[in-house]
C-alpha atoms as an extended CHARMM CRD file, in Angstrom:
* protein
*
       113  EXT
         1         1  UNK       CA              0.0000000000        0.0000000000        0.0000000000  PROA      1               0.0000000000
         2         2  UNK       CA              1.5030000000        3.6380000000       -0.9520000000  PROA      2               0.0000000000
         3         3  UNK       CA              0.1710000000        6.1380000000        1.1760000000  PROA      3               0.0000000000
         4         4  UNK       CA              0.1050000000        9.4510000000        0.1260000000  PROA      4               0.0000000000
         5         5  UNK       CA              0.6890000000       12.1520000000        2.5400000000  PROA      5               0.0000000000
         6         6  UNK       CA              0.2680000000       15.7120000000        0.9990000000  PROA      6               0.0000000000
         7         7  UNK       CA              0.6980000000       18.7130000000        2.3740000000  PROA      7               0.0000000000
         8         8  UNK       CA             -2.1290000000       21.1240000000        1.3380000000  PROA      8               0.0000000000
         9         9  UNK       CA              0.0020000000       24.7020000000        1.6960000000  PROA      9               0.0000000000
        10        10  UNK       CA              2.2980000000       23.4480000000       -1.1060000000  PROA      10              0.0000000000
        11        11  UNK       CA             -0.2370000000       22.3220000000       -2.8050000000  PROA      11              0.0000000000
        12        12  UNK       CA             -2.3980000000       25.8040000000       -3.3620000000  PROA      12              0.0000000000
        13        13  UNK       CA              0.8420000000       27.4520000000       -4.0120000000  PROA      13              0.0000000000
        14        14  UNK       CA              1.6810000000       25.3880000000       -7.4270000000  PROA      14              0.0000000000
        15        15  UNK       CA             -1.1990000000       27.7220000000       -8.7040000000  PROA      15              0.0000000000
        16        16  UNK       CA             -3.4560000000       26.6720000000      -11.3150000000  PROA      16              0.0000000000
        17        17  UNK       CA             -1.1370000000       25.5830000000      -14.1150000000  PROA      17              0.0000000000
        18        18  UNK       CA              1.4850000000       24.1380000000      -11.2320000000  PROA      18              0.0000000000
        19        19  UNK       CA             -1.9220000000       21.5050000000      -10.4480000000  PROA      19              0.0000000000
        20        20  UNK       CA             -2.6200000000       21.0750000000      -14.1600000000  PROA      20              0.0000000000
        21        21  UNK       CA              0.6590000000       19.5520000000      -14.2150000000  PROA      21              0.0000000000
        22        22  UNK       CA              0.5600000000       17.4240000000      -11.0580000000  PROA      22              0.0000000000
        23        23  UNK       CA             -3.1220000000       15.7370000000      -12.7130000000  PROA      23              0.0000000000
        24        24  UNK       CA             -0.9150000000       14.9840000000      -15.7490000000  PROA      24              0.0000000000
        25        25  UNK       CA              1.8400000000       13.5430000000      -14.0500000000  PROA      25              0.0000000000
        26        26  UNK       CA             -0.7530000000       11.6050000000      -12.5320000000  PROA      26              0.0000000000
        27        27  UNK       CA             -2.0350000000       10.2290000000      -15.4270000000  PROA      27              0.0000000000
        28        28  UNK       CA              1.8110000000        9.4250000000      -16.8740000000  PROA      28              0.0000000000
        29        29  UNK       CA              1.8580000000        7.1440000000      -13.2450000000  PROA      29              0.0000000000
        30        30  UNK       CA             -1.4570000000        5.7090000000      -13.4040000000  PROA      30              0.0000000000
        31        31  UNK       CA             -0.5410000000        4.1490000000      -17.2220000000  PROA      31              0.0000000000
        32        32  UNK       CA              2.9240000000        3.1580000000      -15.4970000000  PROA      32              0.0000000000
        33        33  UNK       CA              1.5240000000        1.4850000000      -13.1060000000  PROA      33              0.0000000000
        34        34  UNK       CA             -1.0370000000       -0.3480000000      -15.4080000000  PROA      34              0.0000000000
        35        35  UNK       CA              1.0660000000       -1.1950000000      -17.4030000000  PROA      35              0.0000000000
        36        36  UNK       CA              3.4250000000       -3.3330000000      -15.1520000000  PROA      36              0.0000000000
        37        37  UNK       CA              0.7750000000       -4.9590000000      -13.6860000000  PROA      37              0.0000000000
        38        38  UNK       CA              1.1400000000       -4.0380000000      -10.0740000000  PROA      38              0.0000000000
        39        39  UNK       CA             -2.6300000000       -1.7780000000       -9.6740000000  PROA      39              0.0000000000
        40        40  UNK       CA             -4.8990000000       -3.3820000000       -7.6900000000  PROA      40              0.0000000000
        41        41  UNK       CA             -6.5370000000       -0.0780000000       -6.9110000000  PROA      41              0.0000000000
        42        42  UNK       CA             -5.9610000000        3.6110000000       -6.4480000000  PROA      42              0.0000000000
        43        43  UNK       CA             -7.8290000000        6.6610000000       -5.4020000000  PROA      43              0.0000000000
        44        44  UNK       CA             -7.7660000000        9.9390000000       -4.4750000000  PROA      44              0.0000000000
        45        45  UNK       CA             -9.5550000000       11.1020000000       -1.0230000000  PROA      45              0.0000000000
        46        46  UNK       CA            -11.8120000000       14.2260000000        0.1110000000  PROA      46              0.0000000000
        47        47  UNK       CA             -9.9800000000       17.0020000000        2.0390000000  PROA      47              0.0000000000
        48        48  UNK       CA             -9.9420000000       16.3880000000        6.0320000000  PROA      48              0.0000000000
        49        49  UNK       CA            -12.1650000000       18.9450000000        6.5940000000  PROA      49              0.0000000000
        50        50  UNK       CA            -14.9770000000       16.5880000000        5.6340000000  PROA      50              0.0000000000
        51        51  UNK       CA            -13.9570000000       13.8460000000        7.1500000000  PROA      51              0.0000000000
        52        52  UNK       CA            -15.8380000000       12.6270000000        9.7720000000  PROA      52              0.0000000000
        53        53  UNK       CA            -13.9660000000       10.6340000000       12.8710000000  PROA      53              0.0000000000
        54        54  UNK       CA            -15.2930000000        8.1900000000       14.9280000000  PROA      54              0.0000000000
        55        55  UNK       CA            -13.9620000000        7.3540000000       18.1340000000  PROA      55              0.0000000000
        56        56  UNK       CA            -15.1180000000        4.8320000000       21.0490000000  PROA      56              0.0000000000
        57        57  UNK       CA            -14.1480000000        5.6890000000       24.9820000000  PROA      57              0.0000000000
        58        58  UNK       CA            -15.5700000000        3.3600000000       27.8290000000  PROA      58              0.0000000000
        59        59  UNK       CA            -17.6130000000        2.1260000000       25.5330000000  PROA      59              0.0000000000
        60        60  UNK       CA            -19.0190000000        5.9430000000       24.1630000000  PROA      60              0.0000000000
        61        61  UNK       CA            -19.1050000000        6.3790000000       20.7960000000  PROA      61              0.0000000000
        62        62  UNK       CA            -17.6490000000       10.0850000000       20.0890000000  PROA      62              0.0000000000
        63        63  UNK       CA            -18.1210000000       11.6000000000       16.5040000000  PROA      63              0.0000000000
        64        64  UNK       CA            -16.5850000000       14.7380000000       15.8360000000  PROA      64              0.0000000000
        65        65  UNK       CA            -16.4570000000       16.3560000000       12.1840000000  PROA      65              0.0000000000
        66        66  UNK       CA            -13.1790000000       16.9490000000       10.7390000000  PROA      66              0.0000000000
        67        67  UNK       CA            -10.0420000000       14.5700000000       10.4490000000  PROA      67              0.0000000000
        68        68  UNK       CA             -8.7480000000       13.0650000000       13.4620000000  PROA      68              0.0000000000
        69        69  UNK       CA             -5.7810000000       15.5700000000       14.0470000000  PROA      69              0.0000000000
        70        70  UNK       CA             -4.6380000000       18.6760000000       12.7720000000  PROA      70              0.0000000000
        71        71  UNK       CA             -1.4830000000       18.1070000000       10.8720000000  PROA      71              0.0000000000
        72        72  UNK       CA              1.0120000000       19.8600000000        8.6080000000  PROA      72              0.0000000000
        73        73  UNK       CA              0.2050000000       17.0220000000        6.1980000000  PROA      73              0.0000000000
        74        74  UNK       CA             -2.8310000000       15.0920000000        5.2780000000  PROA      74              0.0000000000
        75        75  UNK       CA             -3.5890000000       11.6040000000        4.0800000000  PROA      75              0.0000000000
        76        76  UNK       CA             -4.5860000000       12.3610000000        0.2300000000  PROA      76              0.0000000000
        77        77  UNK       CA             -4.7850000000        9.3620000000       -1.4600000000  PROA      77              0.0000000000
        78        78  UNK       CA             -3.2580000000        5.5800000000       -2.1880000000  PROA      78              0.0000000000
        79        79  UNK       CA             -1.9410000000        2.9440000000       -4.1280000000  PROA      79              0.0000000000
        80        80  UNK       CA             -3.1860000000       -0.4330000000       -3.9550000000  PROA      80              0.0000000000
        81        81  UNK       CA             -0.4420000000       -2.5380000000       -5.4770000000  PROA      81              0.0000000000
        82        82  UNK       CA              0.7970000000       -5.9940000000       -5.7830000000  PROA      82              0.0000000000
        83        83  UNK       CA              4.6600000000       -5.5040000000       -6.7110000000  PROA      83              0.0000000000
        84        84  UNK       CA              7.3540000000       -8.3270000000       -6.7180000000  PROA      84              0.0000000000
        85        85  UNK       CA              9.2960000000       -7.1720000000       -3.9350000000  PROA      85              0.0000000000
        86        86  UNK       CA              9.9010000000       -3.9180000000       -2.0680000000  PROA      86              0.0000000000
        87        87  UNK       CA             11.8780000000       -2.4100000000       -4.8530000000  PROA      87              0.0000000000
        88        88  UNK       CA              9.1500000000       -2.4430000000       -7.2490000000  PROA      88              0.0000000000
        89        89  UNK       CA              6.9000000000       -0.3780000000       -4.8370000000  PROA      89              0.0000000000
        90        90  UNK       CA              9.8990000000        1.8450000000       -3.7500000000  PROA      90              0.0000000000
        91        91  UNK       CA             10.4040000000        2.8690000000       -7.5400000000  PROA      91              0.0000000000
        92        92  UNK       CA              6.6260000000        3.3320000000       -7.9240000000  PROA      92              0.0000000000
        93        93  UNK       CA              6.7620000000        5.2380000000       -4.3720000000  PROA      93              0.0000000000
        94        94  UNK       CA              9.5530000000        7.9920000000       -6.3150000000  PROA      94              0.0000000000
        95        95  UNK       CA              7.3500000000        9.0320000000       -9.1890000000  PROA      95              0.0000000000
        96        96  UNK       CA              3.9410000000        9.9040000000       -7.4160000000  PROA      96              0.0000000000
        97        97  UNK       CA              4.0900000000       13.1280000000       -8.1020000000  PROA      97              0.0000000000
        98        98  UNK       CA              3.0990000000       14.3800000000       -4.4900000000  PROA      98              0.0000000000
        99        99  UNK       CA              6.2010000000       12.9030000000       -2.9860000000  PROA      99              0.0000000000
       100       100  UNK       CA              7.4450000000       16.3950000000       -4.2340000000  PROA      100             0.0000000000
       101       101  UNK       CA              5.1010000000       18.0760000000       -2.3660000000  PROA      101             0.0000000000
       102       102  UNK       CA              4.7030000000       15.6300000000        0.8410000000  PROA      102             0.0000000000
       103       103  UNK       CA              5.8150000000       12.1040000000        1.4450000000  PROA      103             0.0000000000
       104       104  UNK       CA              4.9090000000        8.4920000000        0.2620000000  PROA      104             0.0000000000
       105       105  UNK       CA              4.2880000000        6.1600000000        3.1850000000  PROA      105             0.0000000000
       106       106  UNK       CA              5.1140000000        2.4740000000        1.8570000000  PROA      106             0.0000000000
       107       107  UNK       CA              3.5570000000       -0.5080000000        4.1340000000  PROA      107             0.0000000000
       108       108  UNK       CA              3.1090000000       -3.7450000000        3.3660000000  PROA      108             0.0000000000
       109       109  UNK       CA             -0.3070000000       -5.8400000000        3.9810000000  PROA      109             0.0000000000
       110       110  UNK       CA             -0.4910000000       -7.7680000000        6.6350000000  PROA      110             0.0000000000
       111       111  UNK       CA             -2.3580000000      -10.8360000000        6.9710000000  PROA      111             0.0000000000
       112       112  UNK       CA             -4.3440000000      -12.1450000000        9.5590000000  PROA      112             0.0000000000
       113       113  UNK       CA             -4.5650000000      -15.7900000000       10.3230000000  PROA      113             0.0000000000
C-alpha cells in the first residue's frame, strides 16, 4: 500500500497551471503502473475537513467532524499494489508526483490468520 501524505500549503501554491501539471503527471503514473501490472486499486480522497472521525471511549461512541488531528500534512490518497518485492513499490513510491510536495508512506499488507 503507498500512502500518500500531501501537504495542502504546497499544494495551493503550485497555482493553477502548477496543479494542471501534477493531474498529468498523474495520469503518466497511473498508465505506469497499469502497465506493469502491479494496480490493484488507487484513489484519491476528500480534504480532512470533511472527514468525519469516529472514536469509542468506555464504551461511548464520540463523533466529531473533521479529520482526526490537525497536521502539517494530510492523508490524500493511495496505491493499492501488488509488486514483486519492495523495490518495485519503492520505484513506484519515487514518481507519485506528491512525494514532491509531501511524502509516500510504503507498508506492506499484513495478513491475519
Amino acid at each position: 500500500m503507498l500512502l500518500i501524505h500531501s501537504d495542502m500549503q504546497r499544494w495551493d501554491s503550485l497555482g493553477e497551471e502548477g496543479r494542471r501539471q501534477l493531474y498529468a503527471d498523474y495520469d503518466v503514473l497511473h498508465a505506469h503502473v497499469e502497465s506493469t501490472g502491479y494496480l490493484v486499486d488507487a484513489s484519491p480522497l476528500a480534504a480532512p475537513d470533511v472527514a468525519t472521525t469516529v472514536r469509542v471511549r468506555g464504551g461511548e461512541v464520540l463523533v466529531t467532524d473533521g479529520p482526526f488531528a490537525e497536521t502539517k500534512e494530510h492523508l490524500a490518497g493511495y496505491y493499492l499494489l501488488d509488486c514483486p518485492d519492495l523495490d518495485a513499490a519503492l520505484d513506484v513510491a519515487r514518481r507519485i508526483p506528491d512525494a514532491r510536495l509531501g511524502s509516500v508512506e510504503v507498508r506492506p499488507l499484513r495478513t491475519f490468520h
